[in-house]
């Protein structure tokens, strides 16, 4: 598979696949509806809109959206909408799950439910696919939405999820940069730098496979070869990273929302580790980000 370098290429990939049924949990949200119906018009998904039918219809009318070709599955409230959408996927009626107005915590509880959820064998983590004008290819970033303060074991699992996504984007051996505030190991003052060094060694010894991991890197080192040259950092990963592992949810979430709200970056937001890809964009994200997220989910499914 050729490496996918832009969202334009990702869209072509999604369109080349058979249309997937998508369950939108709590569909009474304008940007999510617009994104889903745009993807439906392109033949990428067949939506199942889960939620209050009257509210969904009113929002669609306000936005000038035609719901007539699409199924609405009645459900009331956050918990019921999340549970019903998960049930549709679990029963094989849908192949992709998407968060609408449902809060992340609510849909995560439905996914993780022991008796009726979608939990797979891997740790769940949030993976963003990002395109910015000043970087020559797509890159991944994790985890801005699920794992709050991941320990070393969880960070290794988050890397595995990013590798899973990267390889489905045609990146055979992704370069993973472990991000900190500095590029030098300082275990006393900055424990995350020690985690970065350990993850690098784990990769070197084959404990983390399918990729090359290096760090710690300050963000500029990870994305700028000039920065590495200036600081005398000799690295295969620095300046050419395919994936960024952030130290915690705060750093990752701030980075994500800075890109989403202050730049023209294109972003897809996914949860990986469940039995199916989950579109997990923020409720405040634009319909464009939600559409890109659908492209990402369909492309890796």
PDB file of C-alpha atoms in Angstrom:
ATOM      1  CA  UNK A   1       0.000   0.000   0.000  1.00  0.00           C
ATOM      2  CA  UNK A   2       1.304   3.448  -0.914  1.00  0.00           C
ATOM      3  CA  UNK A   3       1.829   5.889   1.921  1.00  0.00           C
ATOM      4  CA  UNK A   4      -1.086   8.305   2.397  1.00  0.00           C
ATOM      5  CA  UNK A   5       0.431  11.790   2.770  1.00  0.00           C
ATOM      6  CA  UNK A   6      -2.611  14.112   2.720  1.00  0.00           C
ATOM      7  CA  UNK A   7      -6.292  14.150   3.616  1.00  0.00           C
ATOM      8  CA  UNK A   8      -7.084  14.411  -0.088  1.00  0.00           C
ATOM      9  CA  UNK A   9      -5.443  11.013  -0.529  1.00  0.00           C
ATOM     10  CA  UNK A  10      -7.219   9.744   2.595  1.00  0.00           C
ATOM     11  CA  UNK A  11     -10.554  10.794   1.102  1.00  0.00           C
ATOM     12  CA  UNK A  12      -9.776   8.906  -2.113  1.00  0.00           C
ATOM     13  CA  UNK A  13      -8.939   5.834  -0.050  1.00  0.00           C
ATOM     14  CA  UNK A  14     -12.197   6.078   1.896  1.00  0.00           C
ATOM     15  CA  UNK A  15     -14.214   6.488  -1.317  1.00  0.00           C
ATOM     16  CA  UNK A  16     -12.527   3.436  -2.841  1.00  0.00           C
ATOM     17  CA  UNK A  17     -13.831   1.186  -0.060  1.00  0.00           C
ATOM     18  CA  UNK A  18     -17.340  -0.265   0.217  1.00  0.00           C
ATOM     19  CA  UNK A  19     -19.735   2.058   2.047  1.00  0.00           C
ATOM     20  CA  UNK A  20     -19.750   1.385   5.804  1.00  0.00           C
ATOM     21  CA  UNK A  21     -22.744   1.695   8.101  1.00  0.00           C
ATOM     22  CA  UNK A  22     -22.041   4.257  10.816  1.00  0.00           C
ATOM     23  CA  UNK A  23     -23.926   4.632  14.096  1.00  0.00           C
ATOM     24  CA  UNK A  24     -23.953   8.248  15.332  1.00  0.00           C
ATOM     25  CA  UNK A  25     -24.573   8.350  19.074  1.00  0.00           C
ATOM     26  CA  UNK A  26     -26.865  11.234  20.081  1.00  0.00           C
ATOM     27  CA  UNK A  27     -27.199  12.663  16.595  1.00  0.00           C
ATOM     28  CA  UNK A  28     -28.839  15.914  17.714  1.00  0.00           C
ATOM     29  CA  UNK A  29     -25.700  17.962  17.018  1.00  0.00           C
ATOM     30  CA  UNK A  30     -25.351  20.133  13.909  1.00  0.00           C
ATOM     31  CA  UNK A  31     -21.668  19.669  13.047  1.00  0.00           C
ATOM     32  CA  UNK A  32     -21.816  15.892  13.492  1.00  0.00           C
ATOM     33  CA  UNK A  33     -24.938  15.695  11.319  1.00  0.00           C
ATOM     34  CA  UNK A  34     -23.327  17.799   8.585  1.00  0.00           C
ATOM     35  CA  UNK A  35     -20.197  15.658   8.617  1.00  0.00           C
ATOM     36  CA  UNK A  36     -22.090  12.371   8.488  1.00  0.00           C
ATOM     37  CA  UNK A  37     -24.416  13.487   5.706  1.00  0.00           C
ATOM     38  CA  UNK A  38     -21.486  14.845   3.691  1.00  0.00           C
ATOM     39  CA  UNK A  39     -19.817  11.441   3.986  1.00  0.00           C
ATOM     40  CA  UNK A  40     -23.091   9.767   3.008  1.00  0.00           C
ATOM     41  CA  UNK A  41     -23.397  11.946  -0.111  1.00  0.00           C
ATOM     42  CA  UNK A  42     -19.898  10.798  -1.098  1.00  0.00           C
ATOM     43  CA  UNK A  43     -20.917   7.148  -0.697  1.00  0.00           C
ATOM     44  CA  UNK A  44     -18.490   6.663   2.192  1.00  0.00           C
ATOM     45  CA  UNK A  45     -20.996   5.778   4.948  1.00  0.00           C
ATOM     46  CA  UNK A  46     -24.616   4.829   5.464  1.00  0.00           C
ATOM     47  CA  UNK A  47     -25.662   6.663   8.634  1.00  0.00           C
ATOM     48  CA  UNK A  48     -27.841   5.366  11.448  1.00  0.00           C
ATOM     49  CA  UNK A  49     -28.803   8.433  13.482  1.00  0.00           C
ATOM     50  CA  UNK A  50     -29.365   7.519  17.121  1.00  0.00           C
ATOM     51  CA  UNK A  51     -31.279   9.970  19.310  1.00  0.00           C
ATOM     52  CA  UNK A  52     -34.458  11.972  19.714  1.00  0.00           C
ATOM     53  CA  UNK A  53     -36.135  11.994  16.297  1.00  0.00           C
ATOM     54  CA  UNK A  54     -37.829  15.362  16.751  1.00  0.00           C
ATOM     55  CA  UNK A  55     -34.623  17.088  17.877  1.00  0.00           C
ATOM     56  CA  UNK A  56     -32.593  15.529  15.060  1.00  0.00           C
ATOM     57  CA  UNK A  57     -35.211  16.580  12.492  1.00  0.00           C
ATOM     58  CA  UNK A  58     -35.374  20.151  13.825  1.00  0.00           C
ATOM     59  CA  UNK A  59     -31.587  20.546  13.680  1.00  0.00           C
ATOM     60  CA  UNK A  60     -31.510  19.111  10.161  1.00  0.00           C
ATOM     61  CA  UNK A  61     -34.186  21.571   9.024  1.00  0.00           C
ATOM     62  CA  UNK A  62     -32.279  24.492  10.575  1.00  0.00           C
ATOM     63  CA  UNK A  63     -29.142  23.421   8.716  1.00  0.00           C
ATOM     64  CA  UNK A  64     -30.910  22.649   5.429  1.00  0.00           C
ATOM     65  CA  UNK A  65     -30.046  18.946   5.633  1.00  0.00           C
ATOM     66  CA  UNK A  66     -32.128  16.180   4.055  1.00  0.00           C
ATOM     67  CA  UNK A  67     -32.647  13.236   6.403  1.00  0.00           C
ATOM     68  CA  UNK A  68     -35.193  11.407   4.237  1.00  0.00           C
ATOM     69  CA  UNK A  69     -32.826   8.694   2.938  1.00  0.00           C
ATOM     70  CA  UNK A  70     -31.463   7.869   6.380  1.00  0.00           C
ATOM     71  CA  UNK A  71     -32.512   5.707   9.310  1.00  0.00           C
ATOM     72  CA  UNK A  72     -33.222   7.311  12.686  1.00  0.00           C
ATOM     73  CA  UNK A  73     -33.000   4.983  15.668  1.00  0.00           C
ATOM     74  CA  UNK A  74     -34.972   6.412  18.614  1.00  0.00           C
ATOM     75  CA  UNK A  75     -33.167   6.848  21.929  1.00  0.00           C
ATOM     76  CA  UNK A  76     -33.372   9.391  24.746  1.00  0.00           C
ATOM     77  CA  UNK A  77     -30.547  10.975  26.715  1.00  0.00           C
ATOM     78  CA  UNK A  78     -26.793  10.523  26.734  1.00  0.00           C
ATOM     79  CA  UNK A  79     -26.633   7.075  28.325  1.00  0.00           C
ATOM     80  CA  UNK A  80     -29.342   5.477  26.202  1.00  0.00           C
ATOM     81  CA  UNK A  81     -28.009   6.975  22.962  1.00  0.00           C
ATOM     82  CA  UNK A  82     -24.478   5.734  23.676  1.00  0.00           C
ATOM     83  CA  UNK A  83     -25.694   2.265  24.655  1.00  0.00           C
ATOM     84  CA  UNK A  84     -27.941   1.967  21.577  1.00  0.00           C
ATOM     85  CA  UNK A  85     -25.199   3.065  19.165  1.00  0.00           C
ATOM     86  CA  UNK A  86     -22.765   0.577  20.721  1.00  0.00           C
ATOM     87  CA  UNK A  87     -25.426  -2.144  20.504  1.00  0.00           C
ATOM     88  CA  UNK A  88     -25.923  -1.476  16.792  1.00  0.00           C
ATOM     89  CA  UNK A  89     -22.205  -1.990  16.205  1.00  0.00           C
ATOM     90  CA  UNK A  90     -21.983  -5.030  18.473  1.00  0.00           C
ATOM     91  CA  UNK A  91     -24.921  -6.674  16.677  1.00  0.00           C
ATOM     92  CA  UNK A  92     -23.314  -6.072  13.268  1.00  0.00           C
ATOM     93  CA  UNK A  93     -25.806  -3.459  12.089  1.00  0.00           C
ATOM     94  CA  UNK A  94     -23.038  -0.833  11.906  1.00  0.00           C
ATOM     95  CA  UNK A  95     -19.290  -1.071  11.290  1.00  0.00           C
ATOM     96  CA  UNK A  96     -18.192   2.323  12.635  1.00  0.00           C
ATOM     97  CA  UNK A  97     -19.187   4.111  15.846  1.00  0.00           C
ATOM     98  CA  UNK A  98     -19.255   7.911  16.083  1.00  0.00           C
ATOM     99  CA  UNK A  99     -19.756  10.247  19.024  1.00  0.00           C
ATOM    100  CA  UNK A 100     -22.342  12.966  18.459  1.00  0.00           C
ATOM    101  CA  UNK A 101     -23.518  15.149  21.351  1.00  0.00           C
ATOM    102  CA  UNK A 102     -22.703  12.370  23.807  1.00  0.00           C
ATOM    103  CA  UNK A 103     -19.846  13.289  26.172  1.00  0.00           C
ATOM    104  CA  UNK A 104     -16.652  11.259  25.807  1.00  0.00           C
ATOM    105  CA  UNK A 105     -16.980   9.759  29.307  1.00  0.00           C
ATOM    106  CA  UNK A 106     -20.471   8.463  28.544  1.00  0.00           C
ATOM    107  CA  UNK A 107     -19.637   6.791  25.249  1.00  0.00           C
ATOM    108  CA  UNK A 108     -16.442   5.363  26.753  1.00  0.00           C
ATOM    109  CA  UNK A 109     -18.488   3.700  29.517  1.00  0.00           C
ATOM    110  CA  UNK A 110     -20.722   2.152  26.867  1.00  0.00           C
ATOM    111  CA  UNK A 111     -17.717   0.908  24.884  1.00  0.00           C
ATOM    112  CA  UNK A 112     -16.077  -0.542  28.014  1.00  0.00           C
ATOM    113  CA  UNK A 113     -19.234  -2.185  29.368  1.00  0.00           C
ATOM    114  CA  UNK A 114     -18.277  -5.765  30.202  1.00  0.00           C
ATOM    115  CA  UNK A 115     -21.599  -7.245  29.166  1.00  0.00           C
ATOM    116  CA  UNK A 116     -22.442  -5.275  26.058  1.00  0.00           C
ATOM    117  CA  UNK A 117     -19.488  -3.135  25.050  1.00  0.00           C
ATOM    118  CA  UNK A 118     -16.925  -3.140  22.270  1.00  0.00           C
ATOM    119  CA  UNK A 119     -13.700  -3.481  24.199  1.00  0.00           C
ATOM    120  CA  UNK A 120     -10.953  -5.226  22.224  1.00  0.00           C
ATOM    121  CA  UNK A 121      -7.696  -6.800  23.405  1.00  0.00           C
ATOM    122  CA  UNK A 122      -5.707  -3.548  23.350  1.00  0.00           C
ATOM    123  CA  UNK A 123      -5.613  -0.492  25.580  1.00  0.00           C
ATOM    124  CA  UNK A 124      -7.987   2.189  24.323  1.00  0.00           C
ATOM    125  CA  UNK A 125      -6.358   5.441  23.278  1.00  0.00           C
ATOM    126  CA  UNK A 126      -7.193   8.544  21.302  1.00  0.00           C
ATOM    127  CA  UNK A 127      -5.192   8.975  18.101  1.00  0.00           C
ATOM    128  CA  UNK A 128      -5.228  12.147  16.012  1.00  0.00           C
ATOM    129  CA  UNK A 129      -4.224  12.235  12.344  1.00  0.00           C
ATOM    130  CA  UNK A 130      -2.933  15.702  11.450  1.00  0.00           C
ATOM    131  CA  UNK A 131      -2.063  17.593   8.279  1.00  0.00           C
ATOM    132  CA  UNK A 132      -0.390  21.016   8.472  1.00  0.00           C
ATOM    133  CA  UNK A 133       0.967  23.052   5.578  1.00  0.00           C
ATOM    134  CA  UNK A 134       4.484  23.313   6.993  1.00  0.00           C
ATOM    135  CA  UNK A 135       5.040  19.566   7.417  1.00  0.00           C
ATOM    136  CA  UNK A 136       5.503  17.369   4.346  1.00  0.00           C
ATOM    137  CA  UNK A 137       3.269  14.473   5.414  1.00  0.00           C
ATOM    138  CA  UNK A 138       0.516  13.396   7.777  1.00  0.00           C
ATOM    139  CA  UNK A 139       1.537  12.722  11.350  1.00  0.00           C
ATOM    140  CA  UNK A 140      -0.194  11.128  14.319  1.00  0.00           C
ATOM    141  CA  UNK A 141      -0.490  12.399  17.891  1.00  0.00           C
ATOM    142  CA  UNK A 142      -1.656  10.710  21.085  1.00  0.00           C
ATOM    143  CA  UNK A 143      -3.307  10.883  23.608  1.00  0.00           C
ATOM    144  CA  UNK A 144      -5.457  14.031  23.914  1.00  0.00           C
ATOM    145  CA  UNK A 145      -8.683  12.408  25.086  1.00  0.00           C
ATOM    146  CA  UNK A 146      -8.563   9.190  27.090  1.00  0.00           C
ATOM    147  CA  UNK A 147      -5.420   8.323  29.086  1.00  0.00           C
ATOM    148  CA  UNK A 148      -4.831  11.051  31.661  1.00  0.00           C
ATOM    149  CA  UNK A 149      -1.360  10.327  33.040  1.00  0.00           C
ATOM    150  CA  UNK A 150      -0.161   7.149  31.311  1.00  0.00           C
ATOM    151  CA  UNK A 151       2.551   5.080  32.960  1.00  0.00           C
ATOM    152  CA  UNK A 152       5.346   3.413  31.009  1.00  0.00           C
ATOM    153  CA  UNK A 153       3.297   0.305  30.172  1.00  0.00           C
ATOM    154  CA  UNK A 154       0.359   2.388  28.958  1.00  0.00           C
ATOM    155  CA  UNK A 155       2.635   4.609  26.884  1.00  0.00           C
ATOM    156  CA  UNK A 156       3.983   1.512  25.145  1.00  0.00           C
ATOM    157  CA  UNK A 157       0.392   0.423  24.421  1.00  0.00           C
ATOM    158  CA  UNK A 158      -0.479   3.886  23.078  1.00  0.00           C
ATOM    159  CA  UNK A 159       2.505   3.623  20.728  1.00  0.00           C
ATOM    160  CA  UNK A 160       1.220   0.250  19.518  1.00  0.00           C
ATOM    161  CA  UNK A 161      -2.138   1.850  18.669  1.00  0.00           C
ATOM    162  CA  UNK A 162      -0.429   4.631  16.733  1.00  0.00           C
ATOM    163  CA  UNK A 163       1.622   2.046  14.858  1.00  0.00           C
ATOM    164  CA  UNK A 164      -1.611   0.209  13.994  1.00  0.00           C
ATOM    165  CA  UNK A 165      -3.055   3.402  12.468  1.00  0.00           C
ATOM    166  CA  UNK A 166       0.196   4.425  10.774  1.00  0.00           C
ATOM    167  CA  UNK A 167       0.601   1.074   9.043  1.00  0.00           C
ATOM    168  CA  UNK A 168      -2.945   1.320   7.700  1.00  0.00           C
ATOM    169  CA  UNK A 169      -1.963   4.669   6.266  1.00  0.00           C
ATOM    170  CA  UNK A 170       0.848   2.951   4.394  1.00  0.00           C
ATOM    171  CA  UNK A 171       3.683   3.863   6.793  1.00  0.00           C
ATOM    172  CA  UNK A 172       5.415   0.509   7.130  1.00  0.00           C
ATOM    173  CA  UNK A 173       7.874   1.451   9.890  1.00  0.00           C
ATOM    174  CA  UNK A 174       6.628   4.638  11.529  1.00  0.00           C
ATOM    175  CA  UNK A 175       9.047   6.912  13.347  1.00  0.00           C
ATOM    176  CA  UNK A 176       7.681   7.671  16.812  1.00  0.00           C
ATOM    177  CA  UNK A 177       8.954  10.712  18.719  1.00  0.00           C
ATOM    178  CA  UNK A 178       8.405  10.726  22.483  1.00  0.00           C
ATOM    179  CA  UNK A 179       7.723  14.333  23.444  1.00  0.00           C
ATOM    180  CA  UNK A 180       8.882  16.216  26.535  1.00  0.00           C
ATOM    181  CA  UNK A 181       9.852  19.819  27.267  1.00  0.00           C
ATOM    182  CA  UNK A 182      13.525  19.112  26.599  1.00  0.00           C
ATOM    183  CA  UNK A 183      15.615  16.637  24.638  1.00  0.00           C
ATOM    184  CA  UNK A 184      17.878  15.595  27.519  1.00  0.00           C
ATOM    185  CA  UNK A 185      17.095  12.934  30.109  1.00  0.00           C
ATOM    186  CA  UNK A 186      16.446  14.478  33.515  1.00  0.00           C
ATOM    187  CA  UNK A 187      14.744  11.794  35.625  1.00  0.00           C
ATOM    188  CA  UNK A 188      14.590  13.833  38.839  1.00  0.00           C
ATOM    189  CA  UNK A 189      13.065  17.076  37.574  1.00  0.00           C
ATOM    190  CA  UNK A 190      11.296  15.670  34.482  1.00  0.00           C
ATOM    191  CA  UNK A 191      10.347  11.987  34.914  1.00  0.00           C
ATOM    192  CA  UNK A 192       8.720  11.892  31.468  1.00  0.00           C
ATOM    193  CA  UNK A 193      12.191  12.205  29.941  1.00  0.00           C
ATOM    194  CA  UNK A 194      13.192   8.954  31.662  1.00  0.00           C
ATOM    195  CA  UNK A 195      10.078   7.260  30.272  1.00  0.00           C
ATOM    196  CA  UNK A 196      11.094   8.478  26.823  1.00  0.00           C
ATOM    197  CA  UNK A 197      14.572   6.987  27.165  1.00  0.00           C
ATOM    198  CA  UNK A 198      13.121   3.668  28.367  1.00  0.00           C
ATOM    199  CA  UNK A 199      10.636   3.525  25.493  1.00  0.00           C
ATOM    200  CA  UNK A 200      13.494   4.161  23.062  1.00  0.00           C
ATOM    201  CA  UNK A 201      15.474   1.275  24.544  1.00  0.00           C
ATOM    202  CA  UNK A 202      12.394  -0.971  24.510  1.00  0.00           C
ATOM    203  CA  UNK A 203      12.022  -0.265  20.795  1.00  0.00           C
ATOM    204  CA  UNK A 204      15.693  -0.931  20.201  1.00  0.00           C
ATOM    205  CA  UNK A 205      15.411  -4.336  21.922  1.00  0.00           C
ATOM    206  CA  UNK A 206      12.211  -5.393  20.165  1.00  0.00           C
ATOM    207  CA  UNK A 207       9.824  -4.938  23.085  1.00  0.00           C
ATOM    208  CA  UNK A 208       7.912  -2.389  20.986  1.00  0.00           C
ATOM    209  CA  UNK A 209       7.701  -3.618  17.403  1.00  0.00           C
ATOM    210  CA  UNK A 210       6.790  -2.329  13.960  1.00  0.00           C
ATOM    211  CA  UNK A 211       8.327   1.089  14.466  1.00  0.00           C
ATOM    212  CA  UNK A 212      11.375   3.007  15.637  1.00  0.00           C
ATOM    213  CA  UNK A 213      10.963   4.996  18.857  1.00  0.00           C
ATOM    214  CA  UNK A 214      13.286   7.798  19.979  1.00  0.00           C
ATOM    215  CA  UNK A 215      13.204  10.476  22.640  1.00  0.00           C
ATOM    216  CA  UNK A 216      12.958  12.531  24.619  1.00  0.00           C
ATOM    217  CA  UNK A 217      12.371  15.274  22.070  1.00  0.00           C
ATOM    218  CA  UNK A 218      11.138  18.795  22.532  1.00  0.00           C
ATOM    219  CA  UNK A 219       8.416  19.380  19.949  1.00  0.00           C
ATOM    220  CA  UNK A 220      10.723  21.354  17.648  1.00  0.00           C
ATOM    221  CA  UNK A 221      13.241  18.504  17.599  1.00  0.00           C
ATOM    222  CA  UNK A 222      10.554  16.030  16.569  1.00  0.00           C
ATOM    223  CA  UNK A 223       9.277  18.072  13.631  1.00  0.00           C
ATOM    224  CA  UNK A 224      12.270  20.136  12.505  1.00  0.00           C
ATOM    225  CA  UNK A 225      15.506  18.730  11.101  1.00  0.00           C
ATOM    226  CA  UNK A 226      17.034  22.189  11.420  1.00  0.00           C
ATOM    227  CA  UNK A 227      16.336  22.134  15.149  1.00  0.00           C
ATOM    228  CA  UNK A 228      18.097  18.779  15.483  1.00  0.00           C
ATOM    229  CA  UNK A 229      21.103  20.030  13.504  1.00  0.00           C
ATOM    230  CA  UNK A 230      21.294  23.214  15.575  1.00  0.00           C
ATOM    231  CA  UNK A 231      21.245  21.243  18.826  1.00  0.00           C
ATOM    232  CA  UNK A 232      23.556  18.496  17.585  1.00  0.00           C
ATOM    233  CA  UNK A 233      20.966  15.733  17.895  1.00  0.00           C
ATOM    234  CA  UNK A 234      21.799  12.718  15.753  1.00  0.00           C
ATOM    235  CA  UNK A 235      18.590  10.803  15.176  1.00  0.00           C
ATOM    236  CA  UNK A 236      16.616   8.878  12.590  1.00  0.00           C
ATOM    237  CA  UNK A 237      13.344  10.133  14.037  1.00  0.00           C
ATOM    238  CA  UNK A 238      13.915  13.803  14.823  1.00  0.00           C
ATOM    239  CA  UNK A 239      12.707  16.159  12.107  1.00  0.00           C
ATOM    240  CA  UNK A 240      10.906  13.333  10.312  1.00  0.00           C
ATOM    241  CA  UNK A 241       8.486  11.949  12.921  1.00  0.00           C
ATOM    242  CA  UNK A 242       5.393  10.070  11.806  1.00  0.00           C
ATOM    243  CA  UNK A 243       3.881   9.970  15.296  1.00  0.00           C
ATOM    244  CA  UNK A 244       4.141  12.033  18.470  1.00  0.00           C
ATOM    245  CA  UNK A 245       3.621  10.471  21.888  1.00  0.00           C
ATOM    246  CA  UNK A 246       2.688  13.275  24.269  1.00  0.00           C
ATOM    247  CA  UNK A 247       3.623  13.041  27.970  1.00  0.00           C
ATOM    248  CA  UNK A 248       0.070  13.340  29.319  1.00  0.00           C
ATOM    249  CA  UNK A 249      -3.475  14.315  28.420  1.00  0.00           C
ATOM    250  CA  UNK A 250      -2.927  17.981  29.289  1.00  0.00           C
ATOM    251  CA  UNK A 251      -0.076  18.485  26.837  1.00  0.00           C
ATOM    252  CA  UNK A 252      -1.831  16.454  24.150  1.00  0.00           C
ATOM    253  CA  UNK A 253      -5.209  18.148  24.579  1.00  0.00           C
ATOM    254  CA  UNK A 254      -3.712  21.647  24.499  1.00  0.00           C
ATOM    255  CA  UNK A 255      -1.730  20.762  21.360  1.00  0.00           C
ATOM    256  CA  UNK A 256      -4.848  19.293  19.701  1.00  0.00           C
ATOM    257  CA  UNK A 257      -7.098  22.251  20.489  1.00  0.00           C
ATOM    258  CA  UNK A 258      -4.456  24.791  19.545  1.00  0.00           C
ATOM    259  CA  UNK A 259      -4.276  23.205  16.102  1.00  0.00           C
ATOM    260  CA  UNK A 260      -8.058  22.838  15.860  1.00  0.00           C
ATOM    261  CA  UNK A 261      -8.982  26.380  16.853  1.00  0.00           C
ATOM    262  CA  UNK A 262      -6.011  28.589  15.955  1.00  0.00           C
ATOM    263  CA  UNK A 263      -4.682  27.069  12.731  1.00  0.00           C
ATOM    264  CA  UNK A 264      -5.921  25.694   9.416  1.00  0.00           C
ATOM    265  CA  UNK A 265      -4.736  22.188  10.285  1.00  0.00           C
ATOM    266  CA  UNK A 266      -6.797  19.257   9.066  1.00  0.00           C
ATOM    267  CA  UNK A 267      -7.406  16.773  11.876  1.00  0.00           C
ATOM    268  CA  UNK A 268      -9.043  13.388  12.315  1.00  0.00           C
ATOM    269  CA  UNK A 269      -9.855  12.206  15.837  1.00  0.00           C
ATOM    270  CA  UNK A 270     -10.208   8.471  16.503  1.00  0.00           C
ATOM    271  CA  UNK A 271     -10.337   6.063  19.408  1.00  0.00           C
ATOM    272  CA  UNK A 272      -8.319   2.918  18.754  1.00  0.00           C
ATOM    273  CA  UNK A 273      -8.366  -0.343  20.701  1.00  0.00           C
ATOM    274  CA  UNK A 274     -12.092  -1.123  20.551  1.00  0.00           C
ATOM    275  CA  UNK A 275     -13.415  -3.816  18.233  1.00  0.00           C
ATOM    276  CA  UNK A 276     -14.149  -1.138  15.606  1.00  0.00           C
ATOM    277  CA  UNK A 277     -12.760   2.331  14.922  1.00  0.00           C
ATOM    278  CA  UNK A 278     -14.543   5.052  16.875  1.00  0.00           C
ATOM    279  CA  UNK A 279     -14.889   8.633  15.609  1.00  0.00           C
ATOM    280  CA  UNK A 280     -14.133  10.580  18.798  1.00  0.00           C
ATOM    281  CA  UNK A 281     -13.846  14.255  17.934  1.00  0.00           C
ATOM    282  CA  UNK A 282     -14.586  16.948  20.493  1.00  0.00           C
ATOM    283  CA  UNK A 283     -18.157  18.239  20.594  1.00  0.00           C
ATOM    284  CA  UNK A 284     -16.763  21.713  19.825  1.00  0.00           C
ATOM    285  CA  UNK A 285     -14.857  20.515  16.750  1.00  0.00           C
ATOM    286  CA  UNK A 286     -15.948  21.744  13.338  1.00  0.00           C
ATOM    287  CA  UNK A 287     -17.930  19.661  10.875  1.00  0.00           C
ATOM    288  CA  UNK A 288     -14.735  19.531   8.771  1.00  0.00           C
ATOM    289  CA  UNK A 289     -12.782  17.815  11.565  1.00  0.00           C
ATOM    290  CA  UNK A 290     -15.667  15.405  12.089  1.00  0.00           C
ATOM    291  CA  UNK A 291     -15.760  14.640   8.368  1.00  0.00           C
ATOM    292  CA  UNK A 292     -12.004  14.048   8.313  1.00  0.00           C
ATOM    293  CA  UNK A 293     -12.443  11.764  11.318  1.00  0.00           C
ATOM    294  CA  UNK A 294     -14.987   9.686   9.414  1.00  0.00           C
ATOM    295  CA  UNK A 295     -12.503   9.393   6.545  1.00  0.00           C
ATOM    296  CA  UNK A 296      -9.861   8.166   8.982  1.00  0.00           C
ATOM    297  CA  UNK A 297     -12.148   5.601  10.606  1.00  0.00           C
ATOM    298  CA  UNK A 298     -13.368   4.181   7.296  1.00  0.00           C
ATOM    299  CA  UNK A 299      -9.848   4.060   5.853  1.00  0.00           C
ATOM    300  CA  UNK A 300      -8.414   2.017   8.718  1.00  0.00           C
ATOM    301  CA  UNK A 301     -11.464  -0.194   9.337  1.00  0.00           C
TER     302      UNK A 301
END
